[in-house]
Coordinates of C-alpha atoms and ligand atoms in Angstrom, one line a residue:
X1 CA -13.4 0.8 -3.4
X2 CA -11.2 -0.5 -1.0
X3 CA -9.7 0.3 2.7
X4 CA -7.2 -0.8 3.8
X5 CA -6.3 -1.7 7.4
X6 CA -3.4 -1.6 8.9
X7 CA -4.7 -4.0 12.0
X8 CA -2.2 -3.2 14.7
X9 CA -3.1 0.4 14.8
X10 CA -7.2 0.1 13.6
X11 CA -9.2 -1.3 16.5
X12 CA -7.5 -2.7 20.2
X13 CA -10.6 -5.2 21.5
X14 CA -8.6 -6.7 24.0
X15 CA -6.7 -4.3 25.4
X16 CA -3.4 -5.3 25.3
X17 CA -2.4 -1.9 22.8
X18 CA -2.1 -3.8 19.0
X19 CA -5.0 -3.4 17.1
X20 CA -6.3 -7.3 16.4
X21 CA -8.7 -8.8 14.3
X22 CA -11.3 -8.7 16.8
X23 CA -11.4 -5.1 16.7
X24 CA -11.8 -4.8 13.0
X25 CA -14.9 -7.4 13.5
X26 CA -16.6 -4.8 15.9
X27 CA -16.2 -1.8 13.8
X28 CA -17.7 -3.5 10.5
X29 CA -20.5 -1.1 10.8
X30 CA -18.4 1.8 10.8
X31 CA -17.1 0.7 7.3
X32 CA -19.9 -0.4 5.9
X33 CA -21.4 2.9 7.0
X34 CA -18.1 4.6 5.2
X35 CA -19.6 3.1 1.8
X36 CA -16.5 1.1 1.3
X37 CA -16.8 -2.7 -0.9
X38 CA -13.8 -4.3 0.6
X39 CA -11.3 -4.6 3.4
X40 CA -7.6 -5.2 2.6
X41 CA -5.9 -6.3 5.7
X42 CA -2.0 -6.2 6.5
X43 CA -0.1 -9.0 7.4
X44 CA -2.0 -11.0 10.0
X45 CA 0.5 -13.9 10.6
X46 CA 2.6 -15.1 12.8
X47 CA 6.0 -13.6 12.5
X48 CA 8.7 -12.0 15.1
X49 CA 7.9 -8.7 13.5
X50 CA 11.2 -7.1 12.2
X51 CA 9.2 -5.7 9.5
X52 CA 5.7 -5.4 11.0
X53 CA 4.4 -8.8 9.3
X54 CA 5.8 -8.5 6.0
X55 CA 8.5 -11.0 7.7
X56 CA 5.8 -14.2 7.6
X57 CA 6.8 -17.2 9.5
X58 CA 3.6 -19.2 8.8
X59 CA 1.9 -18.5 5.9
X60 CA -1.4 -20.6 7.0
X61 CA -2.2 -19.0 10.8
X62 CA -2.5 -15.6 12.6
X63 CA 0.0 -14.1 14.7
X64 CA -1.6 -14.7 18.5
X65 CA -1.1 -11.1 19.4
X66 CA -4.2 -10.2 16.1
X67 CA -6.2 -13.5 17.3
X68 CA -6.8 -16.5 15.7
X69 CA -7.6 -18.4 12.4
X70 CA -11.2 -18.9 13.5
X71 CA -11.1 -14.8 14.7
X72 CA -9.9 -14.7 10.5
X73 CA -12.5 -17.0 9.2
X74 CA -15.4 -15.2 11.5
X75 CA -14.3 -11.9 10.0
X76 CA -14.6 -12.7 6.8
X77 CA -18.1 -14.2 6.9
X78 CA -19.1 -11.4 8.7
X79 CA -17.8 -8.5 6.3
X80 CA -19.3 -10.8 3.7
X81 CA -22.6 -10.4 5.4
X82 CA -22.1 -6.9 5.3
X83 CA -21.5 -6.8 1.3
X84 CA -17.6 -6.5 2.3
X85 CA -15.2 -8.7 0.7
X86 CA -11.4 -9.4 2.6
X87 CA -8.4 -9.2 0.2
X88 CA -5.5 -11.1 2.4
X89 CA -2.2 -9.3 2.2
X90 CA 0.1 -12.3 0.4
X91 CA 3.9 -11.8 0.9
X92 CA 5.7 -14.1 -1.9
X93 CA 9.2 -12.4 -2.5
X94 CA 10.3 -13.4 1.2
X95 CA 9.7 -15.2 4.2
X96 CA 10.9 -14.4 7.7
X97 CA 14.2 -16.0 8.9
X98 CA 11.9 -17.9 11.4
X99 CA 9.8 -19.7 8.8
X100 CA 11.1 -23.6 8.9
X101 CA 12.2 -23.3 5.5
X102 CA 14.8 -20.7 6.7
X103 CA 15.5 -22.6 10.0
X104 CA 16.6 -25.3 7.7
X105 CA 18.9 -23.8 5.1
X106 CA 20.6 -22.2 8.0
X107 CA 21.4 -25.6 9.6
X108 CA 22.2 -27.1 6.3
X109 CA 25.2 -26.8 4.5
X110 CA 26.1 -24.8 1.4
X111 CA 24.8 -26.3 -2.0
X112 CA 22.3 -28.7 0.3
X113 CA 18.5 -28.9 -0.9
X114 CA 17.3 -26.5 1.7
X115 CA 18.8 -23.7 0.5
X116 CA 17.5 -23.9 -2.6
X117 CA 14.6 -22.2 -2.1
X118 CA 16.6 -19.3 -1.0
X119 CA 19.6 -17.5 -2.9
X120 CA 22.6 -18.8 -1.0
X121 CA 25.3 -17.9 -3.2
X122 CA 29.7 -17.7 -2.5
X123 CA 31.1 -14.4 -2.0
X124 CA 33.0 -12.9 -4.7
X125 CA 36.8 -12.7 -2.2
X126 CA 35.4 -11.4 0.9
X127 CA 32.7 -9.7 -0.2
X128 CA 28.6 -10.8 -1.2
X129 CA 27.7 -12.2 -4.3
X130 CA 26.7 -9.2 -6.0
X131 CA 26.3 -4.9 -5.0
X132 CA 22.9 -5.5 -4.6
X133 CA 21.5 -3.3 -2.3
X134 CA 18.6 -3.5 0.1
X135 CA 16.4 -1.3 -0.3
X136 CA 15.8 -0.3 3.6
X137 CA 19.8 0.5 3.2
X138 CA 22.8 -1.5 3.5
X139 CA 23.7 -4.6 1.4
X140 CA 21.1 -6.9 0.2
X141 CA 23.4 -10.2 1.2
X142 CA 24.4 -11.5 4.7
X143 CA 26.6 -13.9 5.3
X144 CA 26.2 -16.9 7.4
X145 CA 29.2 -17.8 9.2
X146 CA 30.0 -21.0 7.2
X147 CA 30.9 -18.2 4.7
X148 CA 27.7 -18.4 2.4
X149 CA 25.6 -15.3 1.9
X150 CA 21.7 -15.4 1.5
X151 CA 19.6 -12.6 -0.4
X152 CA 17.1 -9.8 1.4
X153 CA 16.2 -6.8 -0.9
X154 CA 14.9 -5.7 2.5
X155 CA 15.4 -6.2 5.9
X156 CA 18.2 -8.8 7.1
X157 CA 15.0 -10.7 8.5
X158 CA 13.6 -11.2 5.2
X159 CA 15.7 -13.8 2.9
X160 CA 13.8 -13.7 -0.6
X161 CA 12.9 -17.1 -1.8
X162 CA 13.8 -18.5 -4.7
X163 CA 10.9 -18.4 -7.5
X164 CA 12.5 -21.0 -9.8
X165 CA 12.3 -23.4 -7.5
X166 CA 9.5 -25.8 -7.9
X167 CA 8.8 -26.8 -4.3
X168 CA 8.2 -21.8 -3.6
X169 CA 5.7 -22.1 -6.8
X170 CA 3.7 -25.3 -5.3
X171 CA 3.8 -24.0 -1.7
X172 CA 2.2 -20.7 -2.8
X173 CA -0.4 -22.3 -5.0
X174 CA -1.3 -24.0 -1.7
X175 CA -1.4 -20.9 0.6
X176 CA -3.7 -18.9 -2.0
X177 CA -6.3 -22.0 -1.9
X178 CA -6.0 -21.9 1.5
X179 CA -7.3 -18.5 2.3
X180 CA -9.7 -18.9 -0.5
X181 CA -11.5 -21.4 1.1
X182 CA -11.5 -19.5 3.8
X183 CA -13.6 -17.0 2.2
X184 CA -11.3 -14.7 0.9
X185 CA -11.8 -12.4 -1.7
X186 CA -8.3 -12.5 -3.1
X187 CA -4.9 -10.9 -2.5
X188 CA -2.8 -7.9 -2.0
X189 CA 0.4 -9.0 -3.7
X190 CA 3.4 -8.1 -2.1
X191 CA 6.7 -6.6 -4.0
X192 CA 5.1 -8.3 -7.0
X193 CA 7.8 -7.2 -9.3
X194 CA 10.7 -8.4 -7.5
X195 CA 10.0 -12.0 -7.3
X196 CA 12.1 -13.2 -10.3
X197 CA 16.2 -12.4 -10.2
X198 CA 18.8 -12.6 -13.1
X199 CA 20.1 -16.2 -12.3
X200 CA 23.9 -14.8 -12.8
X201 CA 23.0 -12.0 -10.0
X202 CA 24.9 -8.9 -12.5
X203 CA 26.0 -6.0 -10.4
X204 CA 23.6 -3.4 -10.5
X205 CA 26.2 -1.2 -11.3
X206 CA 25.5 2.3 -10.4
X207 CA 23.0 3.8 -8.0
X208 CA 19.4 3.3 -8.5
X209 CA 17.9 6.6 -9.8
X210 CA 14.8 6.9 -6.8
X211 CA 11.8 8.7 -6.9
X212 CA 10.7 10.6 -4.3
X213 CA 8.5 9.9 -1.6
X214 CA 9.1 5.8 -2.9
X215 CA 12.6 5.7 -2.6
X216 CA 12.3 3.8 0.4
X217 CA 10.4 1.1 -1.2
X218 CA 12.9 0.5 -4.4
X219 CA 10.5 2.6 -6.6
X220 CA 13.6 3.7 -9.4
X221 CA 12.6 5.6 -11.9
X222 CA 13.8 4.5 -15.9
X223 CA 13.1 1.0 -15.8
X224 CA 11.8 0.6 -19.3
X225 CA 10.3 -2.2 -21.7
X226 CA 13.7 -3.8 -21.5
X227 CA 14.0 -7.1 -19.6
X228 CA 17.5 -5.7 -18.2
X229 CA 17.1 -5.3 -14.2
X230 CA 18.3 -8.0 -12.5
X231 CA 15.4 -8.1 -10.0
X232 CA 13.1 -5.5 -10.7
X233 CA 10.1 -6.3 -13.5
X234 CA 11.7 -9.4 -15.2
X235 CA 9.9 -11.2 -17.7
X236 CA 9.7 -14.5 -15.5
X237 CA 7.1 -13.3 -12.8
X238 CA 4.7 -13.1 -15.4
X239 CA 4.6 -17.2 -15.4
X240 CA 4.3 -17.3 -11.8
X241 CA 1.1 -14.7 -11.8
X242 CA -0.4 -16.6 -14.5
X243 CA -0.4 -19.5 -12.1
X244 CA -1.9 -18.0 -9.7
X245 CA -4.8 -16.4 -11.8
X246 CA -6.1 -19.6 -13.3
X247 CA -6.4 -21.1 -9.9
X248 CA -8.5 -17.9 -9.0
X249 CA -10.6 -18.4 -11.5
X250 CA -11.2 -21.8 -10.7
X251 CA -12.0 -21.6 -7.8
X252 CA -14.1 -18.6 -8.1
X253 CA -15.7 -20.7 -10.9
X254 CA -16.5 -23.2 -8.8
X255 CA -17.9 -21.0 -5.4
X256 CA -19.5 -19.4 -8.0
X257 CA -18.2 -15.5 -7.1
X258 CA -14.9 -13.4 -8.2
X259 CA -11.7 -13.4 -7.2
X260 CA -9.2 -10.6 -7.8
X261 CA -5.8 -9.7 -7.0
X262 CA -3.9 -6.7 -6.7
X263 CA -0.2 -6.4 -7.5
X264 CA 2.4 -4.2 -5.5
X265 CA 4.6 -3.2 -8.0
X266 CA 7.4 -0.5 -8.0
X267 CA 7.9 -0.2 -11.8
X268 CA 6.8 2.0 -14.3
X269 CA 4.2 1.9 -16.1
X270 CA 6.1 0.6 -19.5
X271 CA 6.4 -2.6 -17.7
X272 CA 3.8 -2.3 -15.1
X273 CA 1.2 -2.5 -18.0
X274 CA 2.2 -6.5 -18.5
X275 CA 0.8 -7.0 -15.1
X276 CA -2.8 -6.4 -16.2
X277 CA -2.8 -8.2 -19.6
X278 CA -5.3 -11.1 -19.7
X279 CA -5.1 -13.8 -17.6
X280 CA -2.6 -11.9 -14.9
X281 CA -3.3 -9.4 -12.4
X282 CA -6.6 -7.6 -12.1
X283 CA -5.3 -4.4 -10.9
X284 CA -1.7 -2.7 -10.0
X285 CA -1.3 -0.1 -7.7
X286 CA -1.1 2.9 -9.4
X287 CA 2.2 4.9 -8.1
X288 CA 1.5 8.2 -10.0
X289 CA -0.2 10.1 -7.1
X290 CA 2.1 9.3 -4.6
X291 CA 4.6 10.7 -6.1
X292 CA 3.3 13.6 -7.8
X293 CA 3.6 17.0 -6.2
X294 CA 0.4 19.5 -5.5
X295 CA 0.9 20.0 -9.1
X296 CA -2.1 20.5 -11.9
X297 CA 0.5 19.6 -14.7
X298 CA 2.5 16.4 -12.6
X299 CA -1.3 15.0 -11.7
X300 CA -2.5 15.5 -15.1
X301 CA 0.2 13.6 -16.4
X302 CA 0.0 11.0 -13.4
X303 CA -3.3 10.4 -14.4
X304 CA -3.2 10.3 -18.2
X305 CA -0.2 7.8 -18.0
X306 CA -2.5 5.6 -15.4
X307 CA -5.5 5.7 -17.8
X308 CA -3.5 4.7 -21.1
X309 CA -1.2 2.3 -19.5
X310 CA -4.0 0.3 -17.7
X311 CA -6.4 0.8 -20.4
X312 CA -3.9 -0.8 -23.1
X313 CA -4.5 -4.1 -21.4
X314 CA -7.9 -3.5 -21.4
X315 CA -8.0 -2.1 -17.3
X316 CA -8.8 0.8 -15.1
X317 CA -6.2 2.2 -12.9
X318 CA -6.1 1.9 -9.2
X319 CA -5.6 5.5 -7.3
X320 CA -4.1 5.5 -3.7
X321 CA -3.0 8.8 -1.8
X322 CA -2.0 7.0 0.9
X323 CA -0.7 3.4 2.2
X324 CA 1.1 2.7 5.4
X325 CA 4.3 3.0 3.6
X326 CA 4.6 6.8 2.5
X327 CA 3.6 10.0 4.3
X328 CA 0.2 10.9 4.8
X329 CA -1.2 13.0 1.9
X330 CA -2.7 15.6 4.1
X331 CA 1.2 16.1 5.7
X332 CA 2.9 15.5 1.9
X333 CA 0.6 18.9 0.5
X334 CA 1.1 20.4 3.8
X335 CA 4.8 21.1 2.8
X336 CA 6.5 22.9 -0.2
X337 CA 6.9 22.0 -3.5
X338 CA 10.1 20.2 -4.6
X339 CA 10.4 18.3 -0.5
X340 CA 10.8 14.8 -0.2
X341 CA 8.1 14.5 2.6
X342 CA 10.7 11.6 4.2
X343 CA 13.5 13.5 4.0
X344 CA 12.2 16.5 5.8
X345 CA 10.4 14.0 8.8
X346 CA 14.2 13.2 9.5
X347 CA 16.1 16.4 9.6
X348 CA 13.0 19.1 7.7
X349 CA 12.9 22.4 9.2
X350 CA 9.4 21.9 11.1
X351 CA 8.4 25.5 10.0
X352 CA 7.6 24.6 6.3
X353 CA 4.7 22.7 7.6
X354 CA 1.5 24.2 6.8
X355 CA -1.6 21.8 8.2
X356 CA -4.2 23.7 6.9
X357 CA -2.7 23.9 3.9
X358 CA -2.3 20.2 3.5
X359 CA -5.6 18.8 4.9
X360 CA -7.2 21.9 2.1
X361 CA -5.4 20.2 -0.5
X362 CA -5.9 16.0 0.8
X363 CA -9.6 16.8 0.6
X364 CA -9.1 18.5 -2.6
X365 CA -7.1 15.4 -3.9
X366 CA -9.6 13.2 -2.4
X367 CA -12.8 14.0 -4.2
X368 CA -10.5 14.4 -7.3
X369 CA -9.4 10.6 -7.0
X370 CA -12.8 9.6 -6.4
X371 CA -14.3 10.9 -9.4
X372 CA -11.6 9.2 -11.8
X373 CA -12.3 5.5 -13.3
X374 CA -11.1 2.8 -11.6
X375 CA -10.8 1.5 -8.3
X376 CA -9.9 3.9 -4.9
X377 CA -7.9 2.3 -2.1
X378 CA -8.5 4.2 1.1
X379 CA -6.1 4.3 3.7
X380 CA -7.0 3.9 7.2
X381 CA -7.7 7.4 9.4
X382 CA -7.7 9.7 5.6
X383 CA -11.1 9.9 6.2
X384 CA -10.7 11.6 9.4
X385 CA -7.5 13.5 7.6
X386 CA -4.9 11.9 10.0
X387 CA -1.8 14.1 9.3
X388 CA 1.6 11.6 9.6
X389 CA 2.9 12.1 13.3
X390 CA 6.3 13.3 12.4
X391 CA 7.3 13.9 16.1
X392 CA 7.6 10.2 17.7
X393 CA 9.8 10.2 20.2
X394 CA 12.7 8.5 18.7
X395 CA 12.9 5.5 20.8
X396 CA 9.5 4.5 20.0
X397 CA 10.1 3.7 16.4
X398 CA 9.7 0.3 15.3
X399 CA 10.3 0.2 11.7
X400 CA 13.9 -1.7 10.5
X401 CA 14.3 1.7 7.7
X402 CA 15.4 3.9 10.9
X403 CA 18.3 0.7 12.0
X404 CA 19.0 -0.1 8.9
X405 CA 19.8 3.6 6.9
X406 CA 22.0 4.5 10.1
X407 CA 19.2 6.7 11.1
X408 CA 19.2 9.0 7.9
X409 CA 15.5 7.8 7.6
X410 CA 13.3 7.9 10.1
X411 CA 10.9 5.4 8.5
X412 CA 6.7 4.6 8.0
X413 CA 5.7 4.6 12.0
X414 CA 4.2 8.2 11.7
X415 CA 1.9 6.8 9.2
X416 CA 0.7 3.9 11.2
X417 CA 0.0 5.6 14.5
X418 CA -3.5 3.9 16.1
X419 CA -7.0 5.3 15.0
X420 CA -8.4 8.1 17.5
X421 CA -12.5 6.6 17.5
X422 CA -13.9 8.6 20.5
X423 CA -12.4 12.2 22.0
X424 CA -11.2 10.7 25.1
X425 CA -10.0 7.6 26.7
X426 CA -6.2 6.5 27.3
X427 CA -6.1 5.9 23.2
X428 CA -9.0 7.7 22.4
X429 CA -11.0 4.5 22.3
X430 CA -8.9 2.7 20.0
X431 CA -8.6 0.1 23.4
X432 CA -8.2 0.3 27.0
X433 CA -4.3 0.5 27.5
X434 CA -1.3 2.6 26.0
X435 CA -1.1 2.3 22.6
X436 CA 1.4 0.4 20.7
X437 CA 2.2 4.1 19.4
X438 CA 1.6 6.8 21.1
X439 CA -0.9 9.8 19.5
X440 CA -1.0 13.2 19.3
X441 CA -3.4 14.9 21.9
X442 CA -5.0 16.9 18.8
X443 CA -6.3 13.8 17.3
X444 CA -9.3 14.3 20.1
X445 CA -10.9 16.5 17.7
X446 CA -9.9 14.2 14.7
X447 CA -11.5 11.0 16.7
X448 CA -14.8 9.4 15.1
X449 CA -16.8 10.3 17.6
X450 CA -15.7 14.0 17.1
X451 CA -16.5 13.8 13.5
X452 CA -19.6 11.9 13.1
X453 CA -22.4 13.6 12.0
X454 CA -20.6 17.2 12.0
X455 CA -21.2 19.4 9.3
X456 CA -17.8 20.3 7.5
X457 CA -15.9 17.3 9.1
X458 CA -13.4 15.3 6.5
X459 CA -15.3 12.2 8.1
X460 CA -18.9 13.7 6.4
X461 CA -17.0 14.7 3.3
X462 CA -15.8 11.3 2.7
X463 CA -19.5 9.8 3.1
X464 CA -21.1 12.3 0.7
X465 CA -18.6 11.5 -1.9
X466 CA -18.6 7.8 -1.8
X467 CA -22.5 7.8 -1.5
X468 CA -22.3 10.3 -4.6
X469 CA -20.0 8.4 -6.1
X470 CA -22.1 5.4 -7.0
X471 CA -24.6 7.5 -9.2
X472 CA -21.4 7.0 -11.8
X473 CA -19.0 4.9 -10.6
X474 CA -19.3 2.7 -13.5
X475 CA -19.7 5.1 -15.6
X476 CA -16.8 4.6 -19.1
X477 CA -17.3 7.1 -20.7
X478 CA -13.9 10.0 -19.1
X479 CA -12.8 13.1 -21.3
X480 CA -9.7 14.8 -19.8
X481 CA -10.9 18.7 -20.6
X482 CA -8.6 20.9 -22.0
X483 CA -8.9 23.5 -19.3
X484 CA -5.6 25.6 -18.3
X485 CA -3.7 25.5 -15.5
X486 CA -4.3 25.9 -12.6
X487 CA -7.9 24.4 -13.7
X488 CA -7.8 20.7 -14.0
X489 CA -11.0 19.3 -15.2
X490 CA -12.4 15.7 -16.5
X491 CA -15.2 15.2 -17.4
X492 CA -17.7 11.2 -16.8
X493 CA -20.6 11.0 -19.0
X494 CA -23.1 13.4 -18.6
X495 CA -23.5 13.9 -15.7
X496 CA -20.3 14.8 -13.9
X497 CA -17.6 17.0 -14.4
X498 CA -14.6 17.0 -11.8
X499 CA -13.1 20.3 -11.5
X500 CA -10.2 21.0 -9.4
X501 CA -8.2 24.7 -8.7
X502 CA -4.4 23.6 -7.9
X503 CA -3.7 27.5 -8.0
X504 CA -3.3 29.8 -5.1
X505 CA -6.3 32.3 -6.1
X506 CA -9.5 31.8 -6.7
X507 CA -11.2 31.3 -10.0
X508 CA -15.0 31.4 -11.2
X509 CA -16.3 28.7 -10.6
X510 CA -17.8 26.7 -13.7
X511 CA -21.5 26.5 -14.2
X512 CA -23.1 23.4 -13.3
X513 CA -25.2 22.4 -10.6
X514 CA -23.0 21.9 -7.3
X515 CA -22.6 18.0 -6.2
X516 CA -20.1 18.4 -3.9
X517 CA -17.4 20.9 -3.3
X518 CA -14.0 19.9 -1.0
X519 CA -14.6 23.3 0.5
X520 CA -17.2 25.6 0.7
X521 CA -18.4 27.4 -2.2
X522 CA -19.9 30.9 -2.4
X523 CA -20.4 33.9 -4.5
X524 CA -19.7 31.7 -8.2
X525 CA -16.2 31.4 -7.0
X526 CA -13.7 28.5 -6.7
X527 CA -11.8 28.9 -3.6
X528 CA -7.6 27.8 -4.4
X529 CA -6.7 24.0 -3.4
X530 CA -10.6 22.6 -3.8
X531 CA -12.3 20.5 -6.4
X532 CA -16.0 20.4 -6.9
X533 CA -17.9 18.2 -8.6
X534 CA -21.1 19.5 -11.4
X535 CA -23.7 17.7 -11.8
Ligands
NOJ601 C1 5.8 -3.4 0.8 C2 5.1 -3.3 2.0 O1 3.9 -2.5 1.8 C3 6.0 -2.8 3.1 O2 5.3 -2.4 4.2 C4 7.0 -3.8 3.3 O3 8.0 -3.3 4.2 C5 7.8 -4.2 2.0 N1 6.9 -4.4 1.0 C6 8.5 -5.5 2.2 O4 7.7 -6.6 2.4
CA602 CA1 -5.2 -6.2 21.0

C-alpha cells in the first residue's frame, strides 16, 4: 500500500507556508503508524511552478523552497529505516521551458540540433502544425516568434520532448539511476501513455470523447487495441519502458532489493493491459474508480474489467479513490448521481452537496478497495476524510486549468489544500505561517490531533482496516459473488468476505463474524452506503 504525498501541502517544517521535505521526514512515524509500505512523493524539483512541479527544470536536484538533495537522500534512508520505501514522481513526456534543453532550442534556429529533442514543427499557413489540443484547454502548439511552433499536450510551460530522439532516451536512463542510487524504490511515471506521437502529427479530427471526472487529464474514452491515436497509447512507448525496466532490475539485482514502477496512464484498459506484460511496468493506475459513480453495477464492472485486464498480463490492479488531480472521493459521493464533480466546483448549485452523505459512502468505498487484490494508493488527508475545498477564493488558485480553460474549470487546488495535524494553530499545525492555501475552519475537528485515538473517527477506521488487512493481503484466491444489487459482495479465501450496500435502505446483514464495518452495525442490519467485512 502506498500514500502518496503531495509535499507542498503535507508538512510546513520551516515555516515559510509550502509543505517541504523536512516536514514529511518528521511525520514518518505518523505513516508508519498509518500501516502504509511506501511513500510516493510529487515532484520535488526545481522548476518555476506553472504546473506545481510537473514543469521539471532539473531533473537531478530539489526545488530550494522543499529542501535539498541531501534533505531527499536523508528521507529516504530514514523511511527505509522505518520499512517505507520512496517511489520518486518521474516526469518524462515534458520538461519545463526553463530546463537548458528548452533555453537552447528557443535560442536556436528552426531545424537546428537543439530542437530536436522537442517537436518544433512549421505551421500549416498561419496556423500550428496540427489541431492538437491541450489537454488543460487551448491549443497544444505555440509559436515562437521566428514562426516555428513547439508541442505541450499541457500547459504552455511544458514543451513535450521528443522520445525518438536518442540523446531524451539516454538522458532518462541517467536520471532513473540517479535516484536509484539514491535509495529510491522506483517511480511514479508521469503521462506514461503520451510519450510517443504519430511522426506525421495527423489531425485529431473531431473532439476527444472525455470521461468524466478525467476529462481534465486527457482520459478519452474508445481508445481501443488499435495503434491509431496520434499521441495517446502508441505502440512505441512500449520500447522506451522496456528500457527502463531492465535497468531496474539491474540494479535492483545488484543492491540486492526490488524496484517497481508505476505508470500514469489515461487509456483504457484494452491498451492499458500492454503496460504490465513482462518486462514493462509493474503496475498501472487503475482509472475505474475514479470514474465510476456511487454505483453497485458501474463498480462491479470497474472492478471486474481491472481484475481481467491486469490479470491477463499476469498482474493485480492498482485501486485509487483519490490523487491530487480529481475531486476528493468523500465530495464526488457527496453529490448526485450523473454530476461531473468538476463541473459543478465551477458553476454546481452548492445545495446538491450532501457531506454526510459523501464521507458515509468514501468510508464505504474505502474498506471496499482495501479488501480487493492488488495494491491501494492512499491519497494524502482521505484518512482523515478531507472533503475537496470547493470554495477558494478565486484569486488564490494556482493551477494553469483555471487560465488556461478561460475560467470554465476551476482546476485541482481544492484537492491539494495543506493537511490540518493539530485543532489549532494559524494552519492547524501543518507550520507556523499562512498556508500556501488557505483551509476551511471545520478542518479543526478533521486535524490529527482531533482524530487520533477517537472512537468512530475516519482516522481509527483507516488503521483498523490496514492493520486487518494484512491477515489477507496476499491472499489469491477472489470470487466476485453473485449477490443482487444493491448488495455487492467478493469474496478472498476463506476467511473474508467484503460486502457492501450501495442502496438507500438497509438490508440484513450477512452472517459472518463482524471484522470491521464502515459504519456501525446493530440489530443484524446493514445500514445503506456501508461495507463490512466477515470474517
Ligand atoms: C499528471 C499529473 O498527475 C498532473 O498533476 C499533471 O498536471 C499532469 N500529469 C502533467 O504533468
Ligand atoms: Ca516550508
Amino acid at each position: 500500500m502506498i500514500y502518496q504525498i503531495y509535499l507542498r501541502s503535507f508538512a510546513d517544517e520551516n515555516g515559510d507556508g509550502i509543505g517541504d521535505i523536512a516536514g514529511i521526514r518528521s511525520r514518518l512515524s505518523y505513516l508508519k503508524a498509518l500501516g502504509v509500505d511506501g511513500l510516493w512523493v510529487n515532484p520535488w524539483y526545481p522548476s518555476p511552478m506553472h504546473d506545481a512541479g510537473y514543469d521539471v527544470a532539473d531533473y537531478r536536484a530539489i526545488a530550494p523552497e522543499f529542501g535539498t538533495l541531501e534533505a531527499a537522500e536523508a528521507l529516504i534512508a530514514e523511511a527505509r529505516q522505518l520499512g517505507l520505501r520512496v517511489l520518486v514522481d518521474l516526469v518524462p513526456n515534458h520538461t519545463s521551458i526553463e530546463h537548458p534543453w528548452f533555453q537552447a532550442a528557443r535560442k536556436a534556429p528552426p531545424g537546428s540540433a537543439e530542437r530536436g529533442r522537442y517537436h518544433f514543427r512549421p505551421g500549416r499557413g498561419d496556423g500550428p502544425p496540427s489541431d492538437w489540443k491541450s489537454v488543460f484547454g487551448g491549443p497544444a502548439w505555440t509559436q515562437l516568434p521566428d514562426g516555428e511552433w513547439y508541442l505541450h499536450l499541457f500547459d504552455v510551460s511544458q514543451p513535450d520532448l521528443n522520445w525518438a530522439h536518442p540523446e531524451v532516451r539516454s538522458e532518462f536512463q541517467d536520471i532513473l539511476r540517479f535516484w536509484l542510487e539514491r535509495g529510491a524504490a522506483g517511480f511514479r511515471v508521469d503521462v506514461a501513455h503520451a510519450l510517443a506521437k504519430d511522426p506525421a502529427y495527423p489531425d485529431q479530427g473531431e473532439g476527444p470523447a472525455y470521461m468524466p471526472q478525467c476529462s481534465h487529464l486527457g482520459f478519452e474514452s474508445g481508445i481501443d487495441a488499435a495503434n491509431n491515436h496520434p499521441f495517446k497509447g502508441r505502440d512505441e512507448i512500449h520500447e522506451i519502458v522496456r528500457g527502463w525496466r531492465r535497468l531496474l532490475d539491474e540494479h535492483g539485482e545488484q543492491q540486492g532489493e526490488d524496484h517497481m514502477m508505476v505508470a500514469e496512464a489515461w487509456i483504457d484498459w484494452s491498451r492499458l493491459k500492454r503496460f504490465l506484460r513482462p518486462g514493462e511496468y509493474h503496475q498501472v493506475f487503475d482509472p475505474g474508480l475514479l470514474t465510476a459513480d456511487w454505483d453497485r453495477d458501474a463498480m462491479r464492472q470497474a472492478i471486474a474489467l481491472a481484475l481481467k485486464s491486469a490479470g491477463e498480463p499476469g498482474s493485480l490492479p492498482t485501486w485509487v479513490l483519490s490523487n491530487h488531480d480529481i475531486v476528493r472521493h468523500t465530495t464526488r459521493y457527496g453529490l448526485p448521481k450523473g454530476i461531473d464533480s468538476k463541473d459543478w466546483l465551477l458553476s454546481g448549485d452548492r445545495a446538491l452537496l450532501d457531506p454526510e452523505q459523501g464521507l458515509r459512502r468514501a468510508l464505504a468505498a474505502t474498506l471496499m478497495q482495501l479488501a480487493l487484490p492488488g495494491s491501494v494508493y492512499l491519497y494524502q488527508g482521505e484518512e482523515l476524510g478531507l472533503p475537496e475545498v470547493h470554495d477558494l477564493p478565486i484569486d488564490r488558485l494556482q493551477d494553469p486549468i483555471w487560465e488556461r480553460s478561460r475560467h470554465t474549470q476551476k482546476g485541482r487546488d481544492g484537492c491539494r489544500v495543506p493537511i490540518p495535524w493539530t485543532r489549532d494553530g494559524v494552519s492547524f499545525g501543518f507550520g507556523s505561517a499562512e498556508p500556501w492555501l488557505p483551509q476551511p475552519a471545520s478542518w479543526a475537528a478533521l486535524s490529527v490531533e482531533a482524530q487520533e485515538g477517537a472512537e468512530g473517527s475516519t482516522l481509527e477506521l483507516y488503521r483498523s482496516a490496514i492493520r486487518l488487512r494484512s491477515a489477507f493481503r496476499y491472499e489469491r484466491d477472489f470470487t466476485l459473488l453473485d449477490t443482487a444489487p444493491p448488495l455487492l459482495a467478493f469474496q478472498r479465501g476463506a476467511s473474508m468476505r467484503c460486502v457492501v450496500n450501495f442502496g438507500p435502505q438497509s438490508l440484513p446483514l450477512p452472517e459472518g463474524e463482524i471484522l470491521l464495518s464502515s459504519q456501525p452495525i446493530s440489530k443484524g442490519a446493514l445500514p445503506p452506503d456501508t461495507t463490512v467485512w466477515l470474517g
